[in-house]
Amino acid sequence: MGVEQKLGNMGVVTTTLETAVNWARTNAMWPMLFGLACCAIEMMSAQAANYDMSRFGMELMRPSPRQSDLMIVAGRVSRKMAPVLRRLYDQMPEPKWVIAMGDCASCGGVFNNYAIVQGVDEVVPVDVYVAGCPPRPEALIHGVMTLFEKVKGEKFKDLVKA
Amino acid sequence: MSEYQLQEIPVGPYKHLVSERAISGETMILNMGPQHPSTHGVLRLVLELDGEVIVNCIPEIGYLHTGVEKNMEAKTYLKAEVMTDRLDYMNNMGNNLAYVMAVEKLVGLDVPERAQSLRVILTELQRIASHLVWLGTTALDLAAMSVFLYCFREREIILDIFELVSGQRMMVTYFRPGGVWRDVPVEFESAVRNFIKIFPKRIDEYEALLTKNPLWLDRTVGIGKLDAATALQHGVTGPTLRASGVNWDLRKARPYAGYDQYDFNVPIETKGDTYARYLVRVQELRESLKIVEQALNKLPIGPVRSENRKFVPPPRSELGTSMEALIHHFKLWTEGFPAPKASIYSAVESPRGELGVYLEGDGGPKPYRVHWRTPSFDNLSVLPKIVKGHLVADLVAILASIDIVLGDIDR
């Protein structure tokens, strides 16, 4: 569906700025190229030929946190990695979102022990949790689409920090 | 003056590892990782640089330390297997095999012929999948994007086969002590045959893109030379060792799971550089395919798990009809089986080298100590020696060529 169909005969379309900005954000969201463990392999699969996440405007994985909007925490976060993860998150410019991919990132998964942070939400605020060990690429893409739904409903006044 | 100023790494903690020139400030200390697209995981490298030439390289590991070994001690022998998938996450079937072989050795369990053949087929498919990820990501690091897409296309076919037999793409837990989880479905054979048919041509495609490509040769030939003596000193195994001219493959040297029945070659290269390691792995793709085909051709008919009910849980179908089976089922899944007070070591050839498990039983249903001898850990130890004098850009190629998996290193 191109923009012509929306415009109709009038050549004019009315919308709110919020909707337009959110629409733009969902169509060019740059995830950070940040893999931790097993889930990172499935994240690569999601980027590769069979699943091809670039259909959703996400083909550009940025290796630098300063250029990315979305952090996909793909894998288990150890206690040694947690401060690094937080620092990377702090380096990302606003607005930013986080997807906890997989059971380990969501809740510790099978590793209920001394080494693994029991859910990455102890360290950074998480928007979407994707279940699975590891989640299939389809599940990750579904998680991303869920995040898009969330972004589309965002209000400017919520994003502005007091 | 702002917080965005370039932060220099202090020499202090690395004083004993860097040269004199770093302390005087003549050379520069640079941090690489743990978040870096080319470190193949969360590896941190502290580099001492003279201009762009590497003077020293200090790997710092532990960013993915998972406590797998400790966790396994808290679980019964049957349940601990779930942890093994997540160690070296490119070699799930191989990890399962190493672990179940160790348990079988500890308690003295026999494995039916059909299960052995299935194990060989699936482990070799896993080796191909692992090498495909290696080839794809290495090529991606050296800016050959299309190879990555091709390799992952073929890897998906293998993952579909895994999903067919186990219900999972990666964390399969398919091999069990005494056999495999359950028999393969009827579609299995045609799925594997289809892969055997199409894959040789695909290997030719990768080779057409890389093997004689001048850009690829420029980046790999003569880079990161590893001689056989150094490799053996550091306990390097697998394709990395075989690229240095040492003929050592556990499948030939200490055959397990019936590998002595199959006719295959162990590819050897003598140069020991990044290009040699690439050639060895590409040839291994073909050899593994040969093993898969042979094993599939003579896949025997019969049971896929041992009938020894003291160690192997009965199949689901028996639970409704046999009281004995029900008792064994509950016994094995709640209490587990006791293993003798003994310690054993058992090793397999993983895509990265010798993957060994040390198991110590204390007479109870849980292992007293589990230790993994992981190939990536030993292979990484040789990195500081072979990167000296190379450029930073070559470090990426060398690191990729020794094929480390951080889950394997940090455990």
XYZ file of C-alpha atoms in Angstrom:
573
model
C 0.000 0.000 0.000
C 1.689 3.129 -1.175
C 1.173 6.642 0.017
C -0.923 7.442 -3.109
C -3.776 5.284 -1.857
C -3.818 7.183 1.398
C -3.722 10.545 -0.328
C -6.659 9.825 -2.635
C -7.750 12.584 -5.035
C -7.107 15.389 -2.636
C -3.342 15.102 -2.383
C -3.695 15.906 1.287
C -3.545 13.689 4.302
C -4.104 14.713 7.881
C -2.580 12.989 10.833
C -1.038 13.846 14.135
C 2.657 14.477 14.405
C 2.857 11.725 16.991
C 1.493 9.126 14.575
C 3.807 10.235 11.801
C 6.889 10.171 14.004
C 6.026 6.806 15.528
C 5.374 5.380 12.090
C 8.775 6.569 10.955
C 10.439 5.084 14.017
C 8.947 1.648 13.477
C 10.054 1.565 9.863
C 13.698 2.355 10.436
C 14.614 0.866 13.732
C 18.281 0.058 13.975
C 19.112 -2.738 16.366
C 22.491 -2.928 18.022
C 24.733 -5.731 16.821
C 25.132 -7.273 20.226
C 25.129 -11.021 20.666
C 25.809 -12.786 23.920
C 25.221 -16.505 23.507
C 23.042 -19.077 21.790
C 20.241 -16.633 21.013
C 22.662 -14.511 19.013
C 22.908 -17.343 16.491
C 19.147 -17.337 16.087
C 19.265 -13.552 15.807
C 21.739 -14.005 12.947
C 19.388 -16.547 11.387
C 16.606 -13.985 11.618
C 18.816 -11.576 9.676
C 19.882 -14.151 7.095
C 18.226 -15.243 3.885
C 15.449 -17.529 5.155
C 13.822 -15.147 7.616
C 15.157 -11.815 6.415
C 14.292 -9.272 9.061
C 15.080 -6.467 6.623
C 11.500 -6.850 5.403
C 10.636 -4.806 8.493
C 13.218 -2.100 7.992
C 15.736 -3.707 10.299
C 18.509 -4.887 8.040
C 20.967 -2.432 9.459
C 22.566 -3.777 12.608
C 24.762 -1.108 14.092
C 27.856 -2.240 15.948
C 27.952 1.027 17.868
C 25.402 1.741 20.600
C 25.498 5.423 19.693
C 23.823 4.722 16.362
C 21.151 2.294 17.464
C 17.608 2.501 18.819
C 16.994 -1.066 19.862
C 18.989 -3.366 22.070
C 18.216 -7.043 21.599
C 19.677 -8.790 24.619
C 20.311 -12.141 22.960
C 21.509 -14.617 25.512
C 22.476 -15.120 29.097
C 23.902 -12.144 30.970
C 26.566 -13.056 33.483
C 27.372 -10.973 36.523
C 30.577 -9.884 34.859
C 28.735 -8.785 31.725
C 25.918 -6.904 33.479
C 27.836 -3.617 34.069
C 28.998 -3.678 30.453
C 25.427 -4.177 29.287
C 24.226 -1.243 31.373
C 26.990 0.960 30.025
C 26.069 0.090 26.466
C 22.448 0.907 27.235
C 23.440 4.263 28.696
C 25.408 5.058 25.564
C 22.392 4.613 23.312
C 20.602 7.849 22.400
C 16.959 8.353 23.350
C 14.436 7.109 22.404
C 15.584 3.542 22.955
C 13.976 0.177 23.452
C 15.067 -3.195 24.772
C 13.978 -6.677 23.778
C 14.909 -9.507 26.144
C 15.382 -12.395 23.764
C 15.160 -15.866 25.199
C 14.542 -17.365 28.584
C 17.956 -16.497 30.020
C 17.591 -12.806 29.302
C 13.956 -12.821 30.437
C 14.238 -14.710 33.709
C 17.503 -16.631 33.981
C 16.161 -19.660 32.127
C 17.686 -22.978 33.082
C 20.618 -21.276 34.760
C 19.430 -20.571 38.251
C 22.879 -20.161 39.740
C 25.536 -17.802 41.033
C 26.820 -16.657 37.651
C 23.785 -15.543 35.686
C 21.669 -12.426 36.220
C 18.127 -13.693 36.770
C 16.521 -11.621 34.056
C 18.056 -8.659 32.318
C 15.299 -6.409 33.697
C 17.422 -6.217 36.836
C 19.831 -4.100 34.802
C 17.917 -2.321 32.024
C 14.188 -1.609 31.477
C 12.741 -4.201 29.101
C 9.918 -3.499 26.628
C 9.285 -6.919 25.141
C 10.135 -10.400 26.395
C 10.545 -13.192 23.843
C 10.161 -16.695 25.232
C 12.052 -19.740 24.035
C 15.385 -21.395 24.494
C 16.402 -20.152 22.045
C 13.371 -18.480 20.423
C 12.890 -19.341 16.781
C 13.618 -16.507 14.334
C 9.860 -16.198 13.788
C 9.448 -15.646 17.525
C 12.038 -12.886 17.486
C 10.343 -11.245 14.524
C 7.043 -11.504 16.386
C 8.705 -9.849 19.366
C 9.884 -7.035 17.146
C 6.402 -6.590 15.681
C 4.995 -6.468 19.211
C 7.480 -3.746 20.006
C 6.346 -1.839 16.918
C 2.784 -1.986 18.187
C 3.987 -0.528 21.443
C 5.980 2.226 19.722
C 2.973 3.186 17.599
C 1.011 3.908 20.756
C 3.674 6.001 22.420
C 2.902 9.582 23.485
C 5.424 12.380 23.315
C 4.638 13.520 26.824
C 5.629 10.105 28.189
C 8.993 10.259 26.490
C 9.898 13.695 27.826
C 11.728 13.278 31.087
C 10.775 15.560 33.919
C 36.389 18.160 28.612
C 33.107 16.360 28.264
C 32.323 12.804 29.257
C 32.682 11.769 25.633
C 36.425 12.192 25.734
C 38.363 9.177 24.579
C 38.998 7.050 27.594
C 42.397 5.491 27.706
C 42.776 2.086 29.307
C 45.074 2.301 32.326
C 48.178 0.138 32.082
C 48.065 -0.766 35.767
C 46.233 -4.108 35.775
C 48.161 -5.337 32.736
C 51.631 -4.212 33.819
C 53.090 -7.701 33.881
C 51.673 -8.564 30.463
C 52.683 -5.588 28.335
C 56.081 -4.404 27.153
C 58.223 -1.709 28.755
C 57.211 0.684 26.035
C 53.586 0.626 27.135
C 54.485 1.744 30.642
C 56.466 4.688 29.311
C 53.534 5.580 27.080
C 55.271 4.939 23.780
C 52.797 2.307 22.698
C 49.062 2.548 23.103
C 46.732 0.276 25.019
C 43.454 -0.268 23.198
C 40.378 -2.099 24.356
C 38.532 -4.400 21.954
C 35.324 -5.939 23.181
C 33.454 -7.375 24.995
C 30.873 -5.782 22.723
C 32.526 -5.952 19.344
C 31.040 -7.393 16.158
C 34.155 -9.387 15.282
C 35.025 -11.089 18.537
C 32.469 -13.866 17.923
C 30.901 -13.423 21.307
C 31.748 -11.509 24.438
C 35.503 -11.776 24.360
C 37.555 -8.831 25.522
C 40.962 -8.259 24.018
C 43.370 -5.718 25.445
C 45.754 -4.733 22.679
C 49.084 -3.015 22.917
C 49.623 -1.181 19.669
C 52.592 0.433 18.008
C 50.784 2.463 15.401
C 48.603 -0.177 13.870
C 50.903 -3.098 14.600
C 50.016 -5.388 17.473
C 52.783 -5.670 20.056
C 50.812 -7.607 22.632
C 47.350 -9.072 22.845
C 45.793 -10.046 26.157
C 42.519 -11.964 25.962
C 40.220 -11.470 28.912
C 37.546 -14.105 29.250
C 34.723 -14.800 31.677
C 32.038 -12.459 30.329
C 29.862 -15.466 29.555
C 30.685 -17.551 32.586
C 27.528 -19.560 33.155
C 28.372 -21.984 35.934
C 27.329 -24.972 33.842
C 29.666 -27.350 35.630
C 28.356 -26.380 39.044
C 24.754 -26.578 37.877
C 25.303 -30.077 36.555
C 26.475 -31.239 39.963
C 23.069 -30.318 41.377
C 21.156 -32.443 38.865
C 20.780 -36.166 38.287
C 22.687 -37.727 35.404
C 19.611 -37.705 33.170
C 18.608 -34.136 33.892
C 22.099 -32.674 33.718
C 22.192 -33.328 29.998
C 20.015 -30.289 29.345
C 22.945 -28.108 30.395
C 25.296 -29.620 27.850
C 23.449 -28.190 24.845
C 24.112 -24.686 26.004
C 27.873 -24.978 26.411
C 29.111 -24.837 22.869
C 25.988 -23.620 21.186
C 27.185 -24.422 17.670
C 27.762 -28.061 18.542
C 24.720 -29.166 20.516
C 24.631 -32.725 19.214
C 28.361 -33.103 19.792
C 28.073 -31.919 23.396
C 25.243 -34.365 23.994
C 27.368 -37.130 22.522
C 30.365 -36.322 24.709
C 28.217 -36.284 27.820
C 26.150 -39.407 27.160
C 29.283 -41.327 26.215
C 30.813 -40.345 29.541
C 27.721 -41.475 31.453
C 27.597 -44.725 29.506
C 31.251 -45.327 30.309
C 30.673 -44.565 33.980
C 27.777 -46.954 34.491
C 28.692 -49.447 31.765
C 25.732 -49.081 29.450
C 25.446 -50.636 25.994
C 24.108 -48.713 23.000
C 22.180 -50.359 20.131
C 23.651 -50.274 16.627
C 20.922 -48.106 15.175
C 21.405 -45.478 17.867
C 25.147 -45.402 17.167
C 24.554 -44.791 13.464
C 21.978 -42.080 14.182
C 24.463 -40.417 16.504
C 27.115 -40.391 13.807
C 24.748 -38.969 11.185
C 23.478 -36.189 13.425
C 26.873 -35.292 14.862
C 28.347 -34.983 11.398
C 25.415 -32.856 10.263
C 26.081 -30.691 13.291
C 29.725 -30.418 12.291
C 28.638 -29.188 8.873
C 26.238 -26.677 10.454
C 28.958 -25.416 12.762
C 31.473 -25.018 9.961
C 28.815 -23.199 7.931
C 28.304 -20.662 10.704
C 32.071 -20.338 10.967
C 32.469 -19.811 7.239
C 29.603 -17.336 7.084
C 30.699 -15.201 10.001
C 34.369 -15.270 9.027
C 33.526 -14.160 5.534
C 31.281 -11.474 7.018
C 34.145 -10.226 9.173
C 36.313 -9.983 6.071
C 33.506 -8.147 4.240
C 32.155 -10.953 2.053
C 28.488 -10.544 2.916
C 26.940 -12.915 0.383
C 28.792 -15.978 1.724
C 27.079 -15.396 5.051
C 23.662 -15.492 3.432
C 24.469 -18.646 1.458
C 25.869 -20.482 4.484
C 22.856 -19.721 6.634
C 20.559 -20.889 3.860
C 22.131 -24.367 3.982
C 22.318 -24.343 7.756
C 18.548 -23.967 7.887
C 18.169 -27.280 6.041
C 20.194 -29.021 8.753
C 18.263 -27.284 11.510
C 15.038 -28.485 9.885
C 16.362 -32.050 10.108
C 17.152 -31.511 13.786
C 13.698 -30.162 14.359
C 12.282 -33.209 12.628
C 14.024 -35.635 14.959
C 14.003 -33.739 18.251
C 11.428 -30.959 18.031
C 14.022 -28.237 18.595
C 16.289 -26.363 16.228
C 19.286 -25.877 18.470
C 18.938 -27.213 22.016
C 18.125 -30.726 20.951
C 19.026 -33.003 23.923
C 18.394 -35.849 21.492
C 21.065 -38.324 22.535
C 20.335 -39.945 25.876
C 22.392 -42.323 27.972
C 21.796 -45.715 26.387
C 20.682 -44.515 22.971
C 18.647 -41.643 21.609
C 15.440 -40.027 22.781
C 13.210 -41.856 20.286
C 13.395 -43.234 16.791
C 13.604 -40.831 13.873
C 10.407 -40.199 11.890
C 9.985 -41.765 8.438
C 10.698 -38.466 6.695
C 14.180 -38.415 8.172
C 15.869 -40.456 5.475
C 14.480 -38.483 2.553
C 15.323 -35.201 4.297
C 18.952 -36.217 4.784
C 19.176 -37.645 1.246
C 17.895 -34.373 -0.113
C 20.608 -32.533 1.778
C 23.301 -34.949 0.558
C 22.122 -34.342 -2.981
C 22.179 -30.565 -2.976
C 25.044 -29.793 -0.618
C 28.156 -30.695 -2.742
C 27.144 -28.102 -5.315
C 26.680 -25.523 -2.589
C 30.214 -26.169 -1.290
C 31.448 -25.524 -4.835
C 29.573 -22.222 -4.705
C 31.329 -21.136 -1.531
C 34.660 -22.169 -2.960
C 33.955 -20.286 -6.176
C 33.353 -17.182 -4.078
C 36.385 -17.497 -1.830
C 39.096 -20.043 -2.567
C 40.724 -18.206 -5.469
C 39.347 -14.768 -4.742
C 42.325 -12.347 -4.669
C 40.740 -10.247 -1.925
C 40.235 -13.317 0.234
C 43.793 -14.508 -0.462
C 45.186 -11.086 0.469
C 43.438 -11.171 3.794
C 44.263 -14.761 4.730
C 47.455 -16.127 3.132
C 50.432 -15.858 5.478
C 48.326 -14.278 8.218
C 48.558 -15.691 11.733
C 51.044 -18.490 11.149
C 50.907 -21.197 13.763
C 53.635 -23.836 13.735
C 53.012 -27.372 14.882
C 55.300 -27.187 17.926
C 53.568 -24.109 19.373
C 50.178 -25.612 18.654
C 50.991 -28.803 20.518
C 52.516 -26.843 23.384
C 49.242 -24.971 23.879
C 47.053 -28.057 23.528
C 45.461 -26.801 20.316
C 43.206 -29.391 18.688
C 40.784 -29.703 15.827
C 40.998 -28.038 12.422
C 43.294 -25.373 13.843
C 45.864 -28.055 14.684
C 45.353 -29.976 11.459
C 45.998 -26.815 9.446
C 49.470 -26.782 11.030
C 50.296 -30.214 9.656
C 49.552 -32.437 12.647
C 47.436 -35.436 11.800
C 45.330 -35.744 14.936
C 41.639 -36.463 14.824
C 39.950 -38.387 17.623
C 37.608 -39.993 15.132
C 40.637 -41.759 13.641
C 42.995 -41.865 16.596
C 40.550 -43.155 19.209
C 37.419 -44.195 17.298
C 34.136 -43.933 19.190
C 30.484 -44.445 18.247
C 31.568 -46.709 15.391
C 33.610 -44.153 13.459
C 36.080 -46.893 12.509
C 33.464 -48.388 10.154
C 33.393 -45.378 7.888
C 35.744 -44.467 5.126
C 36.793 -40.823 5.308
C 39.923 -38.716 5.142
C 41.227 -36.259 7.686
C 42.143 -33.100 5.762
C 45.606 -31.810 6.588
C 47.300 -28.578 5.541
C 50.863 -27.659 6.396
C 51.052 -23.864 6.076
C 49.374 -23.135 9.403
C 48.026 -19.742 8.329
C 44.476 -18.444 8.219
C 44.037 -19.656 4.661
C 45.132 -23.197 5.608
C 42.575 -23.241 8.401
C 39.922 -22.168 5.923
C 40.917 -24.939 3.498
C 40.830 -27.604 6.202
C 37.323 -26.645 7.261
C 35.977 -26.539 3.731
C 37.404 -29.990 3.032
C 35.907 -31.214 6.281
C 32.486 -30.207 4.969
C 32.932 -32.718 2.149
C 34.350 -35.437 4.393
C 31.520 -35.083 6.905
C 29.027 -35.394 4.096
C 30.747 -38.640 3.055
C 30.324 -40.029 6.566
C 26.662 -39.023 6.666
C 26.005 -40.781 3.368
C 27.768 -44.000 4.408
C 26.028 -44.097 7.770
C 22.655 -43.500 6.168
C 23.213 -46.236 3.595
C 23.777 -48.863 6.236
C 21.462 -47.559 8.924
C 20.393 -50.784 10.677
C 16.834 -51.496 11.759
C 16.294 -52.167 15.427
C 15.846 -50.565 18.826
C 17.247 -47.086 19.443
C 17.746 -47.298 23.186
C 19.088 -49.855 25.568
C 16.650 -52.227 27.282
C 18.463 -51.827 30.599
C 15.616 -50.375 32.650
C 17.834 -49.588 35.622
C 19.357 -46.707 33.656
C 17.144 -46.016 30.650
C 13.564 -44.780 31.189
C 10.921 -46.912 29.453
C 9.151 -45.513 26.366
C 5.937 -43.618 26.921
C 3.830 -46.332 25.284
C 4.691 -48.852 28.006
C 3.559 -46.659 30.878
C -0.120 -47.405 30.415
C 0.277 -51.183 30.303
C 3.167 -52.134 32.529
C 3.418 -51.551 36.254
C 7.158 -52.239 36.111
C 7.614 -49.538 33.499
C 5.669 -47.048 35.597
C 7.841 -47.739 38.616
C 11.020 -47.368 36.583
C 9.731 -44.171 35.029
C 9.105 -42.549 38.393
C 12.286 -43.913 39.924
C 14.482 -42.642 37.109
C 12.949 -39.199 36.739
C 12.645 -38.358 40.433
C 15.542 -40.114 42.103
C 17.785 -40.954 39.167
C 20.110 -43.907 38.983
C 23.163 -44.329 41.213
C 26.524 -44.310 39.480
C 29.576 -46.082 40.872
C 32.255 -44.295 42.822
C 34.664 -43.756 39.974
C 36.034 -41.048 37.733
C 36.240 -41.262 33.968
C 37.242 -39.081 31.050
C 35.653 -39.382 27.660
C 36.311 -37.233 24.620
C 34.865 -36.635 21.179
C 36.052 -34.643 18.190
C 33.910 -31.521 18.131
C 34.047 -29.083 15.172
C 36.605 -27.136 17.182
C 38.743 -29.968 18.538
C 38.858 -32.344 21.445
C 35.791 -31.946 23.601
C 36.215 -33.977 26.750
C 34.106 -34.633 29.818
C 35.527 -35.589 33.159
C 32.869 -37.167 35.346
C 33.283 -38.195 38.934
C 30.598 -40.299 40.564
C 30.282 -40.662 44.314
C 27.858 -43.572 44.410
C 24.808 -41.304 44.405
C 22.444 -40.222 41.628
C 24.250 -36.927 40.982
C 27.766 -36.383 39.673
C 30.226 -35.284 42.340
C 32.242 -33.272 39.856
C 31.853 -32.489 36.177
C 34.607 -30.835 34.230
C 34.611 -29.960 30.567
C 37.785 -29.895 28.561
C 36.672 -27.482 25.897
C 38.620 -26.999 22.678
C 37.993 -23.269 22.246
C 39.660 -22.490 25.569
C 42.930 -24.130 24.578
C 42.760 -22.827 21.037
C 42.312 -19.262 22.250
C 45.433 -19.531 24.414
C 47.557 -19.540 21.287
C 46.101 -16.256 19.979
C 48.547 -13.852 21.702
C 51.460 -15.703 20.119
C 50.195 -15.701 16.555
C 48.878 -12.136 16.310
C 52.145 -10.420 17.232
C 53.403 -8.196 14.438
C 50.146 -8.221 12.507
C 47.784 -5.325 11.905
C 44.600 -4.820 13.894
C 42.541 -5.707 10.825
C 44.369 -9.033 10.607
C 43.539 -9.787 14.215
C 39.906 -10.065 13.146
C 40.819 -12.647 10.509
C 43.038 -14.633 12.867
C 40.536 -14.645 15.691
C 37.817 -15.803 13.319
C 40.050 -18.494 11.850
C 40.659 -20.283 15.150
C 36.888 -20.585 15.486
C 36.175 -19.839 19.106
C 32.778 -20.083 20.736
C 32.568 -18.108 23.938
C 30.048 -20.456 25.509
C 32.678 -23.116 25.085
C 35.440 -21.031 26.643
C 33.679 -19.582 29.653
C 31.291 -22.465 30.369
